Amino acid sequence: MSISRRTLVRNVGGLALGLGVSRLSRPAEAAPADFSFIHITDTHIQPELGATEGVHQAFEKIRQLKEKPAFALIGGDLVMDANTVSRKRAEMVYDLWQEAASSLNMPVYYTIGNHDAYALGGESKLSSDNPEYGKKWWLKRLSLANRYNSFDHKGWRFVMLDSVSIDEQGGWHGELDADQLLWLDNLLRKTDKNMPMVFLTHIPIMTLFGMYTEGTTKAVSSGLVVSNGKQFQEMIQGRNVKAVFQGHTHVVEECIYLGTRYITGGAVSGDWWKGYRLGVHPEGFTVVRAKGGEISHRYMTYGWKARTV
Ligand SMILES: [Fe+2]
C-alpha cells in the first residue's frame, strides 16, 4: 500500500504545526514541573526499642538529602499505638510523633493507619459518638479537617485515602467506605483525565504479600488488603494515576497494573523496631522524583541497628 504525496505532506505539515503550537503558544499543556517528595510510613513511634531515636535518625537522613523534598506523604501507623492504651500513653506517643514531624521542616500530608485510632478498646474505650473516639482523635491531634483529602502540586493531584474501616465493636479491616468512594468519584469527574495523580493509602490496595509469605495460591484477608480494591482500580482505569503509595505490611514491593504503580514503601520501623521485616526488608523510606509527568523512586535505608539483636 502506498501513501500519496499529498497525504504525506499533510501529515508532515500537521506534525510541524503541532510542534510549533506546543512549543510556542500552549504553555498550559507543557509537562508538569519537576520536584521530589518523600513517602514515610509505619514509624510506630514509642519510647521502647529506641524507636524515637530511630525516627529522628531517619528524618535526619531526609533533611540531608541533596534535593530538598517539596513535602512528605505520611502513610499511617505513626504511633505504637493508640487503639487500646491509656489516655496518657496515647497523648505521649502522639507528642513524640509531632515533635519528630515538625523536625522535617516541610508540609506533611496524612493517611490514617490502623494503630492511629484511639480508644477502640481496652482501659480507655470510648463510645463511638464520643468526640475523641477512633479517627476523631487522629483528626484532632493532627489538626485535620477530613479523613480523606486532596491537594495539587505543580500540575499533579495527590489524594490521601482512608483505608481503615472501624466497626461497632472497635475492630477494623481494610475498606474504602461508600461515602469516600462517592467523594472520590466526584473528585475524578473534576480532574482532567491527563492530569497525573498519586494516591496515598495505609492498607494496600494491590499487593502480592500473600503469594510470597503464604504461597502463590493464597489470598490475603481484609486485614492486609483493601477489600474493595477492585472497585478502586476500576474507578481509576483510564485515568493518569502514576502511583499508589501503600504501607501496613512493612515490605518493599511494587506491583504495576495498567501503568499504575502500587508501591508498598517498607517501614521506618522495619519489623516494628525488631530488625528487618521478613528478614529482608530494612528500615527506611521512599524518595520519589516527579519529572516530565512521570515518577521514579528509590527506597532508602538510614543505618538503623535494631536493639533487640
Ligand atoms: Fe504498621
Short mmCIF file of C-alpha atoms and ligand atoms in Angstrom, two decimals:
data_model
loop_
_atom_site.label_atom_id
_atom_site.label_comp_id
_atom_site.label_asym_id
_atom_site.label_seq_id
_atom_site.Cartn_x
_atom_site.Cartn_y
_atom_site.Cartn_z
CA MET A 1 0.00 0.00 0.00
CA SER A 2 1.41 3.40 -0.97
CA ILE A 3 0.88 6.74 0.70
CA SER A 4 0.14 9.60 -1.65
CA ARG A 5 2.45 12.59 -1.67
CA ARG A 6 -0.48 14.82 -0.71
CA THR A 7 -1.22 12.69 2.38
CA LEU A 8 2.44 12.70 3.37
CA VAL A 9 2.70 16.46 3.02
CA ARG A 10 -0.50 16.95 5.03
CA ASN A 11 0.78 14.69 7.83
CA VAL A 12 4.21 16.31 7.93
CA GLY A 13 2.58 19.69 7.93
CA GLY A 14 0.34 18.64 10.81
CA LEU A 15 3.34 17.44 12.80
CA ALA A 16 5.18 20.70 12.20
CA LEU A 17 2.12 22.70 13.23
CA GLY A 18 1.71 20.53 16.35
CA LEU A 19 5.29 21.08 17.44
CA GLY A 20 5.01 24.80 16.83
CA VAL A 21 1.82 25.10 18.86
CA SER A 22 3.07 23.06 21.81
CA ARG A 23 6.35 24.92 21.99
CA LEU A 24 5.20 28.45 21.40
CA SER A 25 1.60 29.09 22.20
CA ARG A 26 0.23 26.43 24.58
CA PRO A 27 2.34 26.61 27.76
CA ALA A 28 -0.59 25.36 29.84
CA GLU A 29 -0.13 21.88 28.32
CA ALA A 30 3.62 21.71 28.97
CA ALA A 31 4.85 18.76 31.07
CA PRO A 32 4.46 19.45 34.80
CA ALA A 33 7.49 20.92 36.57
CA ASP A 34 10.00 18.61 38.28
CA PHE A 35 10.05 18.10 42.04
CA SER A 36 10.66 15.42 44.63
CA PHE A 37 8.75 14.23 47.67
CA ILE A 38 9.06 11.59 50.40
CA HIS A 39 6.84 8.67 51.35
CA ILE A 40 7.26 7.90 55.03
CA THR A 41 5.22 5.09 56.52
CA ASP A 42 4.86 2.93 59.63
CA THR A 43 7.07 4.81 62.06
CA HIS A 44 5.33 3.19 65.07
CA ILE A 45 6.97 5.73 67.34
CA GLN A 46 7.23 4.80 71.01
CA PRO A 47 9.83 5.17 73.76
CA GLU A 48 10.67 1.44 73.70
CA LEU A 49 13.27 -0.30 71.48
CA GLY A 50 14.92 3.04 70.61
CA ALA A 51 12.03 3.83 68.26
CA THR A 52 12.05 7.58 68.92
CA GLU A 53 15.79 7.79 68.22
CA GLY A 54 15.23 5.68 65.11
CA VAL A 55 12.59 8.04 63.71
CA HIS A 56 14.84 11.05 64.38
CA GLN A 57 17.73 9.25 62.66
CA ALA A 58 15.56 8.57 59.60
CA PHE A 59 14.36 12.18 59.49
CA GLU A 60 17.92 13.47 59.81
CA LYS A 61 18.75 11.44 56.69
CA ILE A 62 15.78 13.07 54.92
CA ARG A 63 16.95 16.54 55.98
CA GLN A 64 20.36 15.77 54.47
CA LEU A 65 19.00 14.86 51.03
CA LYS A 66 20.70 16.88 48.31
CA GLU A 67 17.39 17.80 46.69
CA LYS A 68 15.01 19.06 49.34
CA PRO A 69 11.65 17.25 49.06
CA ALA A 70 8.69 19.55 48.47
CA PHE A 71 6.58 17.65 51.02
CA ALA A 72 6.10 14.30 52.75
CA LEU A 73 3.28 11.82 52.31
CA ILE A 74 2.84 10.13 55.69
CA GLY A 75 1.47 6.63 55.27
CA GLY A 76 0.00 5.97 58.71
CA ASP A 77 0.79 3.92 61.80
CA LEU A 78 2.53 6.94 63.23
CA VAL A 79 2.50 5.57 66.75
CA MET A 80 2.63 2.30 68.69
CA ASP A 81 -0.14 2.64 69.39
CA ALA A 82 -3.35 4.42 70.40
CA ASN A 83 -6.06 1.75 69.98
CA THR A 84 -6.30 0.27 73.46
CA VAL A 85 -3.90 2.24 75.66
CA SER A 86 -4.48 4.82 78.37
CA ARG A 87 -5.15 8.46 77.52
CA LYS A 88 -1.75 9.35 78.96
CA ARG A 89 0.05 6.84 76.76
CA ALA A 90 -1.84 7.92 73.62
CA GLU A 91 -1.02 11.59 74.28
CA MET A 92 2.62 10.67 74.89
CA VAL A 93 3.17 8.73 71.66
CA TYR A 94 1.37 11.40 69.62
CA ASP A 95 3.57 14.08 71.26
CA LEU A 96 6.63 12.07 70.21
CA TRP A 97 5.32 11.88 66.64
CA GLN A 98 4.52 15.58 66.41
CA GLU A 99 7.92 16.58 67.69
CA ALA A 100 9.54 14.35 65.06
CA ALA A 101 7.23 15.53 62.24
CA SER A 102 7.93 19.20 62.94
CA SER A 103 11.66 18.50 62.60
CA LEU A 104 11.11 17.56 58.93
CA ASN A 105 10.54 21.27 58.15
CA MET A 106 8.22 20.53 55.23
CA PRO A 107 4.48 20.20 54.63
CA VAL A 108 3.14 16.78 55.62
CA TYR A 109 0.01 15.03 54.32
CA TYR A 110 -1.55 12.12 56.17
CA THR A 111 -3.48 8.94 55.67
CA ILE A 112 -4.65 7.12 58.81
CA GLY A 113 -3.13 3.82 59.95
CA ASN A 114 -4.95 1.19 61.98
CA HIS A 115 -2.72 1.89 65.00
CA ASP A 116 -3.51 5.63 64.97
CA ALA A 117 -7.16 5.44 66.04
CA TYR A 118 -7.83 5.96 69.76
CA ALA A 119 -9.93 4.24 72.41
CA LEU A 120 -11.27 1.37 70.31
CA GLY A 121 -10.97 -0.94 73.31
CA GLY A 122 -9.05 -1.62 76.50
CA GLU A 123 -8.89 0.65 79.53
CA SER A 124 -9.77 3.89 77.70
CA LYS A 125 -12.53 2.56 75.44
CA LEU A 126 -14.96 5.30 74.45
CA SER A 127 -18.38 5.11 72.85
CA SER A 128 -18.36 5.69 69.10
CA ASP A 129 -20.22 9.01 69.45
CA ASN A 130 -17.54 10.45 71.74
CA PRO A 131 -15.78 13.41 70.01
CA GLU A 132 -12.41 11.79 70.70
CA TYR A 133 -13.27 8.22 69.64
CA GLY A 134 -11.27 6.45 66.97
CA LYS A 135 -10.36 8.56 63.93
CA LYS A 136 -11.76 11.72 65.54
CA TRP A 137 -8.78 11.65 67.91
CA TRP A 138 -6.38 11.37 64.95
CA LEU A 139 -8.08 14.30 63.19
CA LYS A 140 -7.91 16.38 66.35
CA ARG A 141 -4.29 15.60 67.21
CA LEU A 142 -3.10 16.37 63.66
CA SER A 143 -5.44 19.37 63.15
CA LEU A 144 -7.01 17.75 60.09
CA ALA A 145 -10.47 18.60 58.80
CA ASN A 146 -11.23 15.41 56.87
CA ARG A 147 -10.17 11.76 56.96
CA TYR A 148 -9.62 11.81 53.17
CA ASN A 149 -8.47 14.77 51.15
CA SER A 150 -6.53 16.00 48.11
CA PHE A 151 -4.11 18.73 47.11
CA ASP A 152 -2.40 19.85 43.91
CA HIS A 153 1.29 20.46 43.38
CA LYS A 154 2.91 21.68 40.16
CA GLY A 155 0.28 20.17 37.89
CA TRP A 156 -0.08 16.89 39.86
CA ARG A 157 -3.05 15.88 42.02
CA PHE A 158 -2.40 13.98 45.26
CA VAL A 159 -5.18 12.10 47.04
CA MET A 160 -4.99 10.80 50.61
CA LEU A 161 -7.46 7.97 51.23
CA ASP A 162 -8.84 6.46 54.43
CA SER A 163 -8.39 2.69 54.07
CA VAL A 164 -9.17 1.74 57.69
CA SER A 165 -12.79 0.78 58.31
CA ILE A 166 -13.70 0.56 62.01
CA ASP A 167 -16.73 -1.48 63.08
CA GLU A 168 -19.11 -1.05 66.02
CA GLN A 169 -17.09 -3.39 68.24
CA GLY A 170 -13.86 -1.47 67.68
CA GLY A 171 -12.42 -3.98 65.20
CA TRP A 172 -11.07 -2.81 61.86
CA HIS A 173 -10.43 -4.03 58.32
CA GLY A 174 -9.24 -2.60 55.03
CA GLU A 175 -12.03 -0.99 53.01
CA LEU A 176 -12.86 2.26 51.22
CA ASP A 177 -16.29 3.23 52.56
CA ALA A 178 -19.22 4.28 50.36
CA ASP A 179 -19.14 7.99 51.33
CA GLN A 180 -15.47 8.15 50.44
CA LEU A 181 -15.98 6.45 47.08
CA LEU A 182 -18.73 8.95 46.27
CA TRP A 183 -16.35 11.79 47.14
CA LEU A 184 -13.62 10.16 45.03
CA ASP A 185 -15.98 9.76 42.09
CA ASN A 186 -16.79 13.49 42.25
CA LEU A 187 -13.10 14.35 42.52
CA LEU A 188 -12.25 12.22 39.48
CA ARG A 189 -15.04 13.85 37.47
CA LYS A 190 -13.48 17.24 38.25
CA THR A 191 -9.95 16.06 37.33
CA ASP A 192 -8.66 16.32 33.77
CA LYS A 193 -8.03 12.78 32.51
CA ASN A 194 -4.46 13.68 31.57
CA MET A 195 -3.58 15.18 34.95
CA PRO A 196 -1.00 12.98 36.69
CA MET A 197 -2.29 11.68 40.01
CA VAL A 198 -0.79 9.96 43.05
CA PHE A 199 -2.74 8.23 45.82
CA LEU A 200 -1.79 7.51 49.42
CA THR A 201 -3.28 4.65 51.44
CA HIS A 202 -2.23 2.80 54.59
CA ILE A 203 -3.65 -0.65 53.89
CA PRO A 204 -2.54 -1.81 50.43
CA ILE A 205 -4.97 -1.76 47.53
CA MET A 206 -2.88 -4.14 45.43
CA THR A 207 -0.23 -6.49 46.85
CA LEU A 208 1.37 -9.86 46.28
CA PHE A 209 2.07 -10.21 50.02
CA GLY A 210 0.13 -13.48 50.45
CA MET A 211 1.86 -15.06 47.47
CA TYR A 212 5.36 -14.73 48.86
CA THR A 213 4.54 -15.23 52.53
CA GLU A 214 1.91 -18.00 52.45
CA GLY A 215 2.07 -19.47 48.94
CA THR A 216 1.23 -18.42 45.43
CA THR A 217 -2.37 -19.68 45.58
CA LYS A 218 -3.12 -17.94 48.89
CA ALA A 219 -5.17 -14.76 49.08
CA VAL A 220 -4.83 -12.32 51.97
CA SER A 221 -7.67 -11.19 54.23
CA SER A 222 -9.04 -7.67 54.57
CA GLY A 223 -6.64 -7.29 57.49
CA LEU A 224 -3.87 -6.97 54.90
CA VAL A 225 -5.52 -5.56 51.78
CA VAL A 226 -8.42 -3.22 51.00
CA SER A 227 -11.43 -5.49 50.39
CA ASN A 228 -12.87 -3.37 47.56
CA GLY A 229 -9.58 -2.56 45.85
CA LYS A 230 -11.02 -3.90 42.59
CA GLN A 231 -13.65 -1.18 42.67
CA PHE A 232 -10.94 1.44 43.22
CA GLN A 233 -8.93 0.08 40.31
CA GLU A 234 -11.97 0.25 38.03
CA MET A 235 -12.59 3.85 39.08
CA ILE A 236 -9.08 4.97 38.19
CA GLN A 237 -8.81 2.94 34.98
CA GLY A 238 -8.33 5.31 32.07
CA ARG A 239 -7.00 7.99 34.40
CA ASN A 240 -3.40 9.12 34.57
CA VAL A 241 -2.71 7.59 38.00
CA LYS A 242 1.04 7.18 38.24
CA ALA A 243 1.32 5.65 41.70
CA VAL A 244 -0.49 4.44 44.79
CA PHE A 245 1.76 4.58 47.85
CA GLN A 246 0.93 1.93 50.44
CA GLY A 247 2.07 0.87 53.93
CA HIS A 248 0.89 -1.56 56.61
CA THR A 249 2.76 -4.73 55.58
CA HIS A 250 6.21 -3.15 56.12
CA VAL A 251 7.60 -4.73 52.94
CA VAL A 252 9.25 -3.08 49.96
CA GLU A 253 7.15 -4.13 46.99
CA GLU A 254 5.83 -2.82 43.70
CA CYS A 255 3.00 -4.14 41.51
CA ILE A 256 2.25 -2.34 38.24
CA TYR A 257 -1.16 -2.66 36.60
CA LEU A 258 -2.22 -0.65 33.56
CA GLY A 259 0.56 1.84 34.19
CA THR A 260 -0.30 2.47 37.86
CA ARG A 261 2.47 1.54 40.29
CA TYR A 262 1.22 0.15 43.60
CA ILE A 263 4.30 0.88 45.72
CA THR A 264 4.47 -0.53 49.24
CA GLY A 265 7.07 1.62 50.93
CA GLY A 266 8.61 -0.63 53.58
CA ALA A 267 8.59 0.90 57.05
CA VAL A 268 10.70 3.34 59.01
CA SER A 269 10.31 0.82 61.84
CA GLY A 270 11.30 -2.24 59.78
CA ASP A 271 9.90 -5.22 61.67
CA TRP A 272 8.32 -2.99 64.37
CA TRP A 273 11.83 -1.98 65.56
CA LYS A 274 12.96 -5.60 65.85
CA GLY A 275 15.09 -5.82 62.70
CA TYR A 276 14.35 -6.41 59.03
CA ARG A 277 10.77 -7.29 58.05
CA LEU A 278 10.62 -10.97 56.97
CA GLY A 279 14.38 -10.86 57.48
CA VAL A 280 14.90 -8.98 54.20
CA HIS A 281 13.14 -5.59 54.25
CA PRO A 282 15.20 -2.98 56.12
CA GLU A 283 14.09 0.14 57.98
CA GLY A 284 13.68 3.00 55.51
CA PHE A 285 11.57 5.41 53.49
CA THR A 286 10.96 6.17 49.80
CA VAL A 287 12.34 9.13 47.88
CA VAL A 288 10.20 9.96 44.86
CA ARG A 289 11.05 12.21 41.95
CA ALA A 290 8.43 13.58 39.58
CA LYS A 291 9.92 14.53 36.25
CA GLY A 292 8.23 15.23 32.93
CA GLY A 293 4.92 13.85 34.18
CA GLU A 294 6.45 10.53 35.28
CA ILE A 295 7.80 9.31 38.62
CA SER A 296 10.87 7.41 39.68
CA HIS A 297 11.51 6.22 43.21
CA ARG A 298 14.07 4.56 45.44
CA TYR A 299 13.87 3.04 48.90
CA MET A 300 16.50 4.48 51.24
CA THR A 301 17.72 2.95 54.46
CA TYR A 302 19.22 5.06 57.21
CA GLY A 303 21.57 2.72 59.03
CA TRP A 304 19.37 1.71 61.95
CA LYS A 305 20.54 -1.23 64.06
CA ALA A 306 17.76 -2.97 65.98
CA ARG A 307 18.37 -3.02 69.72
CA THR A 308 16.96 -6.46 70.39
CA VAL A 309 19.52 -8.48 68.45
FE FE B 1 2.39 -0.73 60.69
#
